[in-house]
Amino acid sequence: MTTGSRSVSCSTSNSAYLRILSHDQRREIYLAAVRVLGETGILIDSPQARDILAQEGARIEAPRVYLPDLLVEDACRAAPNSFTLYSHRDESKHLKIEAGQGRVHYGPSITATHFLDPRTGQRRRFYRDDAVSVARVCDALDHIDYVAAQGTISDVHPDLVELYEFATLIGHSAKPVMAWSNTLAGCRDIHHIAARVAGGQEELAERPLYFFLGCSISPLTIPGEVADQLIYCAQHGIPYVFGPCPMCGATTPSTLASTLVVATAECLAALVLAQVVRSGTPFIIGGSLGTMDMREATMPYGAPELSLLCAAETAIAHDLGLPVWSTAGVSDSKIVDEQAAMEGGMGVVVAALSGADLIHNVGFIEGCLTGSLQHLIMMDEAIGYAKRVLRGVEVTPETLALDWIDRIGPGGNFLSTEHTLRHFKKAFWYPRLFDRKTREGWEESGRQGMVDRVQARLDRLLDAPPVSLLSPAVQADIDDILTAAERRIADG
């Protein structure tokens, strides 16, 4: 560096990342997980999955499966380190999500049993109309990258909840959709809906509009329906997320390292099945790794251990070149209050700094039992903060601005310079909801607190009438799929 001639050689932006565990520790946990799969085995309650794995060299003592080391290593090499999800509306500003390689994306999640009414704040059941509201709010939030229902629809047949959820979300949001199902039939129906929206099976394979979530049951169990859905998704090239939810001290031993071993083993077993069915299946691992609160017999989602475990799993997965599904933006508070803001916001920042690729559960309170659009909007603000931190500090001759420092000199100011006008909008983050007014300005604008400002924004988003994003022809085809599913349920 030669400053006298203003010649500066420097790097560009270097974002700060949180790295949990040393490289040797991460490798040790991975090898321990591989050992568990080879020696302890994993229960896979699907004859089809066991037959497929047996043909690839796995040892089967039904329902337990033992996976050799080489099969696991081959699967890690076969899986892509990233994949892309697309909007179903080409004109949308939300064109795609590039998931993988530490590119951070956020969204809500599924299956909460209750919902905070977006107008009254009262806890109640979740209805199909609420899924419309969730889709519309997710679409409007700048830092929410995909959409999920935030609740379990209670006014349709219980065996068709996920199908109606998907049909409603994709009809009212342009963003990629997170899908799930309790049955293989539901998985197929969701794919048929997505293919109709995309314009055909080939178009959907080229530009996937959704990803599918499946979960193990810790310790070391993959239910039959989950395994069969995974096979179907792999056969059709559907991006698949596998999310264990181990509870340290209950479904795993009461140490964080052992919980990481069990969760990693479960993810690797699912990865192997996906890759032997179709090498190169887009696959993302992770989940919600937590602890058991021994006083309350609950799994606290706002606990620091959950953020720590998820960040550690992110580091392990990235060592293997795999994208990661992580957890943040959630609170154990029963209302959207200071606790919800602190727990959710701190989790959002830790997840971002860990480099997790898809981060879910944003907007959940009550330990994921209740969805809240108020909390989702609050966390959108926190995500904007976190994403600015991730951008780091750009260091170039232009941003060092030595010529401008020299030109203005001691005692001057840079407020009206061309350089300031050129850079301040990019360099500074401007919140939508955090208050930066003077006290006088705040009082003149109504003395609103954060919760009041959140509710005001939510009201504005919901006051506009909902509009379907699908053509009448596509909506008619989706209705036919729903009707056929209803008939299938009625016929037993």
Short mmCIF file of C-alpha atoms in Angstrom, two decimals:
data_model
loop_
_atom_site.label_atom_id
_atom_site.label_comp_id
_atom_site.label_asym_id
_atom_site.label_seq_id
_atom_site.Cartn_x
_atom_site.Cartn_y
_atom_site.Cartn_z
CA MET A 1 0.00 0.00 0.00
CA THR A 2 1.43 3.37 -1.05
CA THR A 3 -0.70 6.16 0.37
CA GLY A 4 1.45 9.05 -0.75
CA SER A 5 0.46 8.57 -4.39
CA ARG A 6 -3.08 7.55 -3.48
CA SER A 7 -2.41 4.10 -4.96
CA VAL A 8 -4.26 1.59 -2.81
CA SER A 9 -4.45 -2.17 -3.25
CA CYS A 10 -7.23 -3.68 -1.18
CA SER A 11 -9.93 -6.31 -0.94
CA THR A 12 -13.63 -5.91 -1.50
CA SER A 13 -16.36 -6.78 1.01
CA ASN A 14 -15.55 -9.40 3.64
CA SER A 15 -18.63 -10.52 5.56
CA ALA A 16 -18.29 -11.72 9.13
CA TYR A 17 -19.37 -15.31 9.80
CA LEU A 18 -19.71 -17.30 12.98
CA ARG A 19 -17.87 -20.59 12.89
CA ILE A 20 -18.89 -23.14 15.53
CA LEU A 21 -16.46 -25.97 16.31
CA SER A 22 -12.97 -26.40 14.91
CA HIS A 23 -12.47 -28.26 11.64
CA ASP A 24 -11.24 -31.31 13.58
CA GLN A 25 -14.31 -31.25 15.85
CA ARG A 26 -16.68 -31.02 12.90
CA ARG A 27 -14.91 -33.92 11.22
CA GLU A 28 -15.08 -35.95 14.44
CA ILE A 29 -18.84 -35.46 14.71
CA TYR A 30 -19.32 -36.45 11.07
CA LEU A 31 -17.24 -39.61 11.51
CA ALA A 32 -19.18 -40.45 14.67
CA ALA A 33 -22.45 -40.13 12.72
CA VAL A 34 -21.12 -42.39 9.99
CA ARG A 35 -20.10 -44.90 12.64
CA VAL A 36 -23.60 -44.83 14.12
CA LEU A 37 -25.11 -45.58 10.70
CA GLY A 38 -22.72 -48.49 10.19
CA GLU A 39 -22.80 -50.03 13.66
CA THR A 40 -26.02 -48.95 15.38
CA GLY A 41 -28.05 -48.53 12.21
CA ILE A 42 -31.21 -46.53 11.57
CA LEU A 43 -34.81 -47.69 11.53
CA ILE A 44 -36.42 -47.05 8.12
CA ASP A 45 -40.05 -48.13 8.19
CA SER A 46 -40.45 -48.52 4.42
CA PRO A 47 -39.98 -51.87 2.64
CA GLN A 48 -39.44 -50.00 -0.64
CA ALA A 49 -36.66 -47.88 0.84
CA ARG A 50 -35.01 -50.88 2.47
CA ASP A 51 -35.06 -52.81 -0.82
CA ILE A 52 -33.47 -49.88 -2.65
CA LEU A 53 -30.72 -49.54 -0.06
CA ALA A 54 -30.10 -53.29 0.06
CA GLN A 55 -29.39 -53.25 -3.68
CA GLU A 56 -26.73 -50.60 -3.03
CA GLY A 57 -24.91 -52.65 -0.40
CA ALA A 58 -26.66 -51.71 2.83
CA ARG A 59 -27.11 -54.45 5.43
CA ILE A 60 -30.76 -54.95 6.32
CA GLU A 61 -32.15 -56.38 9.55
CA ALA A 62 -35.67 -55.11 9.00
CA PRO A 63 -36.73 -52.58 9.95
CA ARG A 64 -33.17 -51.52 10.81
CA VAL A 65 -30.73 -50.51 8.08
CA TYR A 66 -26.93 -50.38 8.36
CA LEU A 67 -25.15 -48.11 5.88
CA PRO A 68 -21.51 -48.65 4.88
CA ASP A 69 -19.11 -45.72 5.01
CA LEU A 70 -18.55 -45.60 1.26
CA LEU A 71 -22.27 -45.30 0.57
CA VAL A 72 -22.44 -42.24 2.79
CA GLU A 73 -19.35 -40.66 1.24
CA ASP A 74 -20.64 -41.30 -2.29
CA ALA A 75 -23.96 -39.63 -1.41
CA CYS A 76 -22.19 -36.53 -0.07
CA ARG A 77 -20.25 -36.24 -3.31
CA ALA A 78 -23.32 -36.80 -5.49
CA ALA A 79 -25.52 -34.15 -3.88
CA PRO A 80 -25.30 -30.65 -5.40
CA ASN A 81 -23.94 -27.89 -3.18
CA SER A 82 -26.70 -25.52 -4.28
CA PHE A 83 -30.02 -25.38 -6.12
CA THR A 84 -32.42 -22.72 -7.35
CA LEU A 85 -36.10 -22.15 -6.58
CA TYR A 86 -38.20 -19.93 -8.82
CA SER A 87 -41.27 -17.74 -8.76
CA HIS A 88 -44.21 -18.89 -10.88
CA ARG A 89 -44.64 -15.31 -12.12
CA ASP A 90 -41.89 -14.17 -14.45
CA GLU A 91 -42.74 -10.53 -13.91
CA SER A 92 -42.36 -10.87 -10.13
CA LYS A 93 -39.46 -9.19 -8.41
CA HIS A 94 -39.09 -12.39 -6.37
CA LEU A 95 -37.60 -14.32 -9.27
CA LYS A 96 -35.59 -16.97 -7.48
CA ILE A 97 -33.82 -18.27 -4.41
CA GLU A 98 -30.29 -19.57 -4.88
CA ALA A 99 -30.02 -21.93 -1.92
CA GLY A 100 -26.57 -23.10 -0.96
CA GLN A 101 -22.99 -21.92 -0.40
CA GLY A 102 -24.00 -19.80 2.59
CA ARG A 103 -26.49 -17.55 0.79
CA VAL A 104 -28.94 -16.78 3.58
CA HIS A 105 -32.72 -16.92 3.01
CA TYR A 106 -35.59 -16.73 5.49
CA GLY A 107 -39.20 -17.86 5.64
CA PRO A 108 -41.98 -19.07 7.96
CA SER A 109 -42.89 -22.69 8.64
CA ILE A 110 -45.77 -25.14 9.03
CA THR A 111 -48.06 -27.11 11.35
CA ALA A 112 -48.55 -24.67 14.22
CA THR A 113 -51.76 -25.65 15.97
CA HIS A 114 -52.89 -22.07 16.64
CA PHE A 115 -52.72 -18.59 15.16
CA LEU A 116 -52.74 -15.06 16.53
CA ASP A 117 -55.66 -13.30 14.89
CA PRO A 118 -54.06 -10.62 12.70
CA ARG A 119 -56.66 -8.02 13.72
CA THR A 120 -57.38 -8.77 17.37
CA GLY A 121 -54.24 -10.59 18.48
CA GLN A 122 -56.35 -13.34 20.08
CA ARG A 123 -55.06 -16.93 19.93
CA ARG A 124 -57.39 -19.16 17.90
CA ARG A 125 -57.53 -21.93 15.31
CA PHE A 126 -56.03 -21.45 11.84
CA TYR A 127 -58.38 -21.36 8.82
CA ARG A 128 -57.98 -21.53 5.06
CA ASP A 129 -58.61 -17.78 4.77
CA ASP A 130 -55.68 -17.26 7.14
CA ALA A 131 -53.42 -19.03 4.64
CA VAL A 132 -54.45 -16.38 2.12
CA SER A 133 -53.43 -13.65 4.57
CA VAL A 134 -50.11 -15.35 5.29
CA ALA A 135 -49.35 -15.64 1.56
CA ARG A 136 -50.15 -11.98 0.94
CA VAL A 137 -48.06 -10.74 3.88
CA CYS A 138 -45.11 -12.97 2.96
CA ASP A 139 -45.28 -11.64 -0.58
CA ALA A 140 -45.11 -8.06 0.66
CA LEU A 141 -42.18 -8.47 3.07
CA ASP A 142 -38.81 -7.66 1.52
CA HIS A 143 -36.76 -10.12 3.55
CA ILE A 144 -39.08 -13.15 3.55
CA ASP A 145 -37.85 -15.28 0.68
CA TYR A 146 -40.36 -18.15 0.56
CA VAL A 147 -43.84 -18.80 1.87
CA ALA A 148 -45.31 -21.38 4.26
CA ALA A 149 -48.65 -21.46 6.02
CA GLN A 150 -47.77 -20.63 9.66
CA GLY A 151 -50.59 -22.86 10.83
CA THR A 152 -52.60 -26.03 10.33
CA ILE A 153 -55.84 -25.37 8.43
CA SER A 154 -58.73 -26.51 10.63
CA ASP A 155 -61.73 -26.02 8.31
CA VAL A 156 -60.91 -28.75 5.76
CA HIS A 157 -60.64 -32.53 6.10
CA PRO A 158 -57.62 -33.30 8.33
CA ASP A 159 -56.16 -35.64 5.71
CA LEU A 160 -56.15 -32.82 3.13
CA VAL A 161 -54.74 -29.98 5.22
CA GLU A 162 -51.40 -29.80 3.44
CA LEU A 163 -52.97 -30.03 -0.02
CA TYR A 164 -55.33 -27.09 0.58
CA GLU A 165 -52.47 -25.22 2.22
CA PHE A 166 -50.25 -25.58 -0.84
CA ALA A 167 -53.03 -24.71 -3.29
CA THR A 168 -53.90 -21.58 -1.30
CA LEU A 169 -50.32 -20.38 -0.87
CA ILE A 170 -49.30 -20.81 -4.50
CA GLY A 171 -52.45 -19.02 -5.60
CA HIS A 172 -51.74 -15.90 -3.54
CA SER A 173 -47.95 -15.62 -3.42
CA ALA A 174 -45.37 -15.31 -6.16
CA LYS A 175 -42.61 -16.62 -3.91
CA PRO A 176 -41.46 -20.26 -3.79
CA VAL A 177 -43.54 -22.46 -1.49
CA MET A 178 -42.52 -24.85 1.25
CA ALA A 179 -44.61 -28.04 0.98
CA TRP A 180 -45.18 -31.04 3.22
CA SER A 181 -47.59 -33.94 3.56
CA ASN A 182 -48.51 -36.74 5.92
CA THR A 183 -49.16 -39.10 2.99
CA LEU A 184 -47.59 -40.16 -0.28
CA ALA A 185 -50.87 -39.39 -2.06
CA GLY A 186 -50.72 -35.82 -0.76
CA CYS A 187 -47.13 -35.51 -1.94
CA ARG A 188 -48.19 -36.56 -5.44
CA ASP A 189 -51.16 -34.19 -5.50
CA ILE A 190 -48.97 -31.26 -4.47
CA HIS A 191 -46.57 -32.07 -7.28
CA HIS A 192 -49.45 -32.23 -9.78
CA ILE A 193 -50.64 -28.79 -8.66
CA ALA A 194 -47.13 -27.36 -8.97
CA ALA A 195 -46.72 -28.89 -12.43
CA ARG A 196 -50.00 -27.34 -13.59
CA VAL A 197 -48.91 -23.92 -12.30
CA ALA A 198 -45.49 -24.29 -13.92
CA GLY A 199 -46.97 -25.28 -17.29
CA GLY A 200 -45.98 -28.95 -17.25
CA GLN A 201 -43.70 -31.55 -15.67
CA GLU A 202 -40.70 -30.59 -17.79
CA GLU A 203 -41.14 -26.91 -17.02
CA LEU A 204 -41.39 -27.67 -13.31
CA ALA A 205 -38.23 -29.80 -13.39
CA GLU A 206 -36.40 -26.96 -15.15
CA ARG A 207 -37.69 -24.25 -12.79
CA PRO A 208 -38.89 -25.77 -9.47
CA LEU A 209 -41.49 -23.63 -7.69
CA TYR A 210 -41.41 -25.41 -4.35
CA PHE A 211 -39.38 -27.59 -2.05
CA PHE A 212 -40.63 -30.49 0.05
CA LEU A 213 -39.99 -31.06 3.75
CA GLY A 214 -39.66 -34.38 5.53
CA CYS A 215 -38.67 -35.12 9.11
CA SER A 216 -37.20 -38.03 11.02
CA ILE A 217 -38.25 -39.06 14.51
CA SER A 218 -35.27 -38.91 16.83
CA PRO A 219 -33.53 -41.02 17.75
CA LEU A 220 -32.65 -42.69 14.44
CA THR A 221 -36.07 -43.37 12.91
CA ILE A 222 -37.38 -42.46 9.45
CA PRO A 223 -41.14 -43.12 9.21
CA GLY A 224 -42.37 -45.12 6.23
CA GLU A 225 -44.42 -42.30 4.71
CA VAL A 226 -41.44 -39.94 4.93
CA ALA A 227 -39.15 -42.44 3.22
CA ASP A 228 -41.70 -43.10 0.46
CA GLN A 229 -42.22 -39.36 -0.11
CA LEU A 230 -38.46 -38.89 -0.29
CA ILE A 231 -38.24 -41.57 -2.97
CA TYR A 232 -41.01 -39.89 -4.97
CA CYS A 233 -39.37 -36.47 -4.68
CA ALA A 234 -35.99 -37.86 -5.74
CA GLN A 235 -37.55 -39.61 -8.75
CA HIS A 236 -39.08 -36.30 -9.87
CA GLY A 237 -36.13 -34.04 -9.06
CA ILE A 238 -38.02 -32.11 -6.37
CA PRO A 239 -35.70 -30.16 -4.02
CA TYR A 240 -35.95 -31.94 -0.68
CA VAL A 241 -35.35 -30.65 2.83
CA PHE A 242 -34.74 -33.14 5.62
CA GLY A 243 -35.22 -31.68 9.10
CA PRO A 244 -34.68 -33.71 12.26
CA CYS A 245 -35.93 -32.23 15.52
CA PRO A 246 -33.91 -33.95 18.26
CA MET A 247 -34.37 -32.84 21.88
CA CYS A 248 -31.11 -32.95 23.82
CA GLY A 249 -31.72 -34.74 27.10
CA ALA A 250 -34.87 -36.49 25.87
CA THR A 251 -34.52 -38.00 22.39
CA THR A 252 -30.72 -37.69 22.44
CA PRO A 253 -28.22 -37.85 25.32
CA SER A 254 -27.92 -34.65 27.33
CA THR A 255 -24.84 -33.28 25.58
CA LEU A 256 -24.78 -31.01 22.57
CA ALA A 257 -22.15 -33.09 20.76
CA SER A 258 -24.24 -36.28 20.96
CA THR A 259 -27.28 -34.40 19.65
CA LEU A 260 -25.24 -33.28 16.65
CA VAL A 261 -24.16 -36.89 16.05
CA VAL A 262 -27.76 -38.20 16.06
CA ALA A 263 -29.12 -35.39 13.88
CA THR A 264 -26.26 -35.71 11.40
CA ALA A 265 -26.73 -39.48 11.18
CA GLU A 266 -30.46 -39.07 10.46
CA CYS A 267 -29.75 -36.49 7.75
CA LEU A 268 -27.04 -38.60 6.14
CA ALA A 269 -29.30 -41.65 5.98
CA ALA A 270 -31.97 -39.65 4.16
CA LEU A 271 -29.30 -38.17 1.88
CA VAL A 272 -28.10 -41.64 0.93
CA LEU A 273 -31.63 -42.75 0.03
CA ALA A 274 -32.21 -39.66 -2.11
CA GLN A 275 -28.94 -39.99 -4.01
CA VAL A 276 -29.20 -43.72 -4.73
CA VAL A 277 -32.70 -43.14 -6.13
CA ARG A 278 -31.50 -40.26 -8.30
CA SER A 279 -27.94 -39.02 -8.15
CA GLY A 280 -27.84 -35.23 -8.00
CA THR A 281 -31.19 -34.80 -6.22
CA PRO A 282 -31.22 -31.29 -4.68
CA PHE A 283 -31.01 -32.01 -0.97
CA ILE A 284 -30.70 -29.81 2.10
CA ILE A 285 -30.06 -30.98 5.66
CA GLY A 286 -30.45 -29.44 9.08
CA GLY A 287 -33.56 -29.08 11.20
CA SER A 288 -34.45 -27.75 14.64
CA LEU A 289 -31.88 -29.06 17.09
CA GLY A 290 -32.85 -28.18 20.63
CA THR A 291 -32.79 -29.11 24.29
CA MET A 292 -35.37 -30.20 26.81
CA ASP A 293 -36.15 -27.69 29.54
CA MET A 294 -36.09 -30.02 32.53
CA ARG A 295 -38.27 -27.63 34.57
CA GLU A 296 -41.10 -27.31 32.06
CA ALA A 297 -40.68 -30.48 29.94
CA THR A 298 -40.69 -28.35 26.78
CA MET A 299 -38.27 -27.69 23.94
CA PRO A 300 -37.46 -23.96 24.16
CA TYR A 301 -37.04 -22.47 20.70
CA GLY A 302 -35.69 -19.21 22.05
CA ALA A 303 -32.87 -20.97 23.92
CA PRO A 304 -29.25 -20.12 23.07
CA GLU A 305 -28.50 -23.85 22.80
CA LEU A 306 -30.89 -24.16 19.85
CA SER A 307 -29.11 -21.38 17.96
CA LEU A 308 -25.74 -22.91 18.92
CA LEU A 309 -26.70 -26.41 17.78
CA CYS A 310 -28.16 -25.17 14.49
CA ALA A 311 -25.04 -23.10 13.80
CA ALA A 312 -22.85 -26.11 14.54
CA GLU A 313 -24.92 -28.32 12.21
CA THR A 314 -24.56 -25.64 9.54
CA ALA A 315 -20.77 -25.80 9.86
CA ILE A 316 -20.77 -29.61 9.66
CA ALA A 317 -22.98 -29.61 6.57
CA HIS A 318 -20.95 -26.92 4.82
CA ASP A 319 -17.81 -28.99 5.40
CA LEU A 320 -19.58 -31.70 3.39
CA GLY A 321 -20.62 -29.26 0.68
CA LEU A 322 -24.32 -29.53 1.57
CA PRO A 323 -26.89 -26.72 1.89
CA VAL A 324 -28.42 -26.26 5.34
CA TRP A 325 -31.94 -25.88 6.76
CA SER A 326 -31.82 -23.96 10.03
CA THR A 327 -34.10 -22.36 12.63
CA ALA A 328 -34.48 -18.74 13.75
CA GLY A 329 -36.95 -15.90 14.22
CA VAL A 330 -39.01 -17.85 16.75
CA SER A 331 -39.84 -17.24 20.40
CA ASP A 332 -41.24 -19.05 23.41
CA SER A 333 -43.26 -15.99 24.41
CA LYS A 334 -47.04 -16.36 24.24
CA ILE A 335 -47.51 -12.86 22.85
CA VAL A 336 -45.56 -10.54 20.56
CA ASP A 337 -43.66 -8.65 23.24
CA GLU A 338 -40.11 -7.77 24.31
CA GLN A 339 -39.22 -11.44 24.80
CA ALA A 340 -40.47 -12.31 21.32
CA ALA A 341 -38.40 -9.47 19.84
CA MET A 342 -35.23 -10.41 21.73
CA GLU A 343 -35.35 -14.18 21.23
CA GLY A 344 -36.41 -13.92 17.60
CA GLY A 345 -33.96 -11.16 16.73
CA MET A 346 -30.95 -12.80 18.37
CA GLY A 347 -31.74 -16.08 16.64
CA VAL A 348 -32.03 -14.32 13.28
CA VAL A 349 -28.56 -12.78 13.66
CA VAL A 350 -26.89 -16.01 14.83
CA ALA A 351 -28.43 -17.98 11.96
CA ALA A 352 -27.29 -15.35 9.47
CA LEU A 353 -23.75 -15.31 10.84
CA SER A 354 -23.62 -19.12 10.70
CA GLY A 355 -24.26 -18.93 6.94
CA ALA A 356 -27.35 -21.17 6.99
CA ASP A 357 -28.96 -21.36 3.56
CA LEU A 358 -32.69 -21.70 4.29
CA ILE A 359 -33.86 -20.49 7.70
CA HIS A 360 -37.38 -21.38 8.81
CA ASN A 361 -39.84 -20.86 11.68
CA VAL A 362 -39.77 -17.08 11.26
CA GLY A 363 -42.88 -15.64 12.89
CA PHE A 364 -43.62 -18.49 15.31
CA ILE A 365 -44.22 -17.88 19.00
CA GLU A 366 -45.16 -20.18 21.91
CA GLY A 367 -42.35 -22.56 20.94
CA CYS A 368 -43.74 -23.05 17.41
CA LEU A 369 -47.27 -23.82 18.59
CA THR A 370 -48.68 -20.50 17.38
CA GLY A 371 -48.12 -18.57 14.16
CA SER A 372 -48.17 -14.79 14.21
CA LEU A 373 -48.13 -12.37 11.30
CA GLN A 374 -47.27 -9.63 13.80
CA HIS A 375 -44.12 -11.50 14.78
CA LEU A 376 -43.35 -12.28 11.14
CA ILE A 377 -43.38 -8.57 10.31
CA MET A 378 -41.25 -7.78 13.36
CA MET A 379 -38.72 -10.44 12.32
CA ASP A 380 -38.64 -9.13 8.75
CA GLU A 381 -37.16 -5.97 10.24
CA ALA A 382 -34.61 -8.01 12.22
CA ILE A 383 -33.68 -9.94 9.07
CA GLY A 384 -33.02 -6.69 7.24
CA TYR A 385 -30.65 -5.72 10.06
CA ALA A 386 -28.91 -9.11 9.90
CA LYS A 387 -28.54 -9.02 6.12
CA ARG A 388 -26.85 -5.63 6.36
CA VAL A 389 -24.37 -7.08 8.84
CA LEU A 390 -23.70 -9.94 6.43
CA ARG A 391 -22.78 -7.52 3.66
CA GLY A 392 -19.80 -6.51 5.72
CA VAL A 393 -17.52 -3.58 4.92
CA GLU A 394 -16.60 -2.95 1.30
CA VAL A 395 -12.95 -1.87 1.01
CA THR A 396 -11.96 -0.48 -2.40
CA PRO A 397 -10.22 2.71 -3.57
CA GLU A 398 -13.69 4.18 -4.16
CA THR A 399 -14.97 3.42 -0.65
CA LEU A 400 -11.74 4.51 1.06
CA ALA A 401 -12.38 7.92 -0.54
CA LEU A 402 -8.88 9.25 0.12
CA ASP A 403 -9.23 11.94 -2.54
CA TRP A 404 -12.43 13.22 -0.93
CA ILE A 405 -10.88 13.17 2.55
CA ASP A 406 -7.99 15.20 1.18
CA ARG A 407 -10.30 17.59 -0.71
CA ILE A 408 -12.55 18.39 2.28
CA GLY A 409 -9.75 18.29 4.84
CA PRO A 410 -9.85 18.93 8.60
CA GLY A 411 -12.93 20.65 9.98
CA GLY A 412 -15.11 20.20 6.90
CA ASN A 413 -18.12 17.98 6.34
CA PHE A 414 -19.16 15.52 3.67
CA LEU A 415 -22.92 15.89 3.81
CA SER A 416 -23.39 17.49 0.39
CA THR A 417 -20.50 15.90 -1.49
CA GLU A 418 -21.06 13.92 -4.66
CA HIS A 419 -19.41 10.90 -3.01
CA THR A 420 -21.93 10.91 -0.14
CA LEU A 421 -24.85 11.21 -2.54
CA ARG A 422 -23.46 8.36 -4.59
CA HIS A 423 -23.02 5.94 -1.70
CA PHE A 424 -25.27 6.59 1.28
CA LYS A 425 -28.32 4.68 0.04
CA LYS A 426 -26.27 1.52 -0.47
CA ALA A 427 -23.97 1.90 2.55
CA PHE A 428 -26.68 2.59 5.14
CA TRP A 429 -29.57 0.37 6.15
CA TYR A 430 -32.88 2.16 6.64
CA PRO A 431 -35.49 0.36 8.78
CA ARG A 432 -39.20 0.39 8.10
CA LEU A 433 -40.32 -0.04 11.72
CA PHE A 434 -37.48 0.80 14.10
CA ASP A 435 -37.93 4.36 15.35
CA ARG A 436 -35.09 6.86 14.76
CA LYS A 437 -37.04 10.11 15.08
CA THR A 438 -36.25 12.78 17.57
CA ARG A 439 -38.44 12.60 20.65
CA GLU A 440 -40.44 15.56 19.36
CA GLY A 441 -40.97 13.85 16.02
CA TRP A 442 -41.96 10.62 17.72
CA GLU A 443 -44.52 12.39 19.88
CA GLU A 444 -45.95 14.26 16.91
CA SER A 445 -46.36 10.98 14.98
CA GLY A 446 -48.50 9.43 17.71
CA ARG A 447 -46.04 8.05 20.31
CA GLN A 448 -46.32 4.55 18.86
CA GLY A 449 -44.27 1.66 20.23
CA MET A 450 -42.82 -1.12 18.08
CA VAL A 451 -45.84 -3.41 18.50
CA ASP A 452 -48.15 -0.57 17.44
CA ARG A 453 -46.09 0.10 14.32
CA VAL A 454 -46.08 -3.61 13.46
CA GLN A 455 -49.85 -3.81 13.78
CA ALA A 456 -50.33 -0.67 11.69
CA ARG A 457 -48.26 -2.15 8.88
CA LEU A 458 -50.11 -5.47 9.09
CA ASP A 459 -53.45 -3.68 8.89
CA ARG A 460 -52.34 -1.81 5.78
CA LEU A 461 -51.26 -5.05 4.09
CA LEU A 462 -54.52 -6.82 4.87
CA ASP A 463 -56.83 -3.93 4.00
CA ALA A 464 -56.27 -4.45 0.28
CA PRO A 465 -58.61 -7.10 -1.20
CA PRO A 466 -56.95 -10.47 -1.97
CA VAL A 467 -56.30 -11.27 -5.62
CA SER A 468 -55.56 -14.72 -7.04
CA LEU A 469 -52.30 -14.86 -9.02
CA LEU A 470 -53.45 -17.82 -11.12
CA SER A 471 -55.38 -17.82 -14.35
CA PRO A 472 -58.95 -19.16 -14.29
CA ALA A 473 -57.88 -22.20 -16.31
CA VAL A 474 -55.07 -23.12 -13.92
CA GLN A 475 -57.31 -22.53 -10.90
CA ALA A 476 -59.95 -24.81 -12.42
CA ASP A 477 -57.39 -27.59 -12.83
CA ILE A 478 -56.28 -27.16 -9.21
CA ASP A 479 -59.90 -27.34 -8.10
CA ASP A 480 -60.24 -30.62 -10.01
CA ILE A 481 -57.20 -32.04 -8.15
CA LEU A 482 -58.71 -30.97 -4.82
CA THR A 483 -62.09 -32.47 -5.74
CA ALA A 484 -60.47 -35.77 -6.70
CA ALA A 485 -58.58 -35.81 -3.40
CA GLU A 486 -61.82 -35.16 -1.51
CA ARG A 487 -63.46 -38.04 -3.36
CA ARG A 488 -60.51 -40.33 -2.57
CA ILE A 489 -60.87 -39.55 1.12
CA ALA A 490 -64.64 -40.07 1.03
CA ASP A 491 -64.15 -43.47 -0.65
CA GLY A 492 -61.74 -44.50 2.10
#
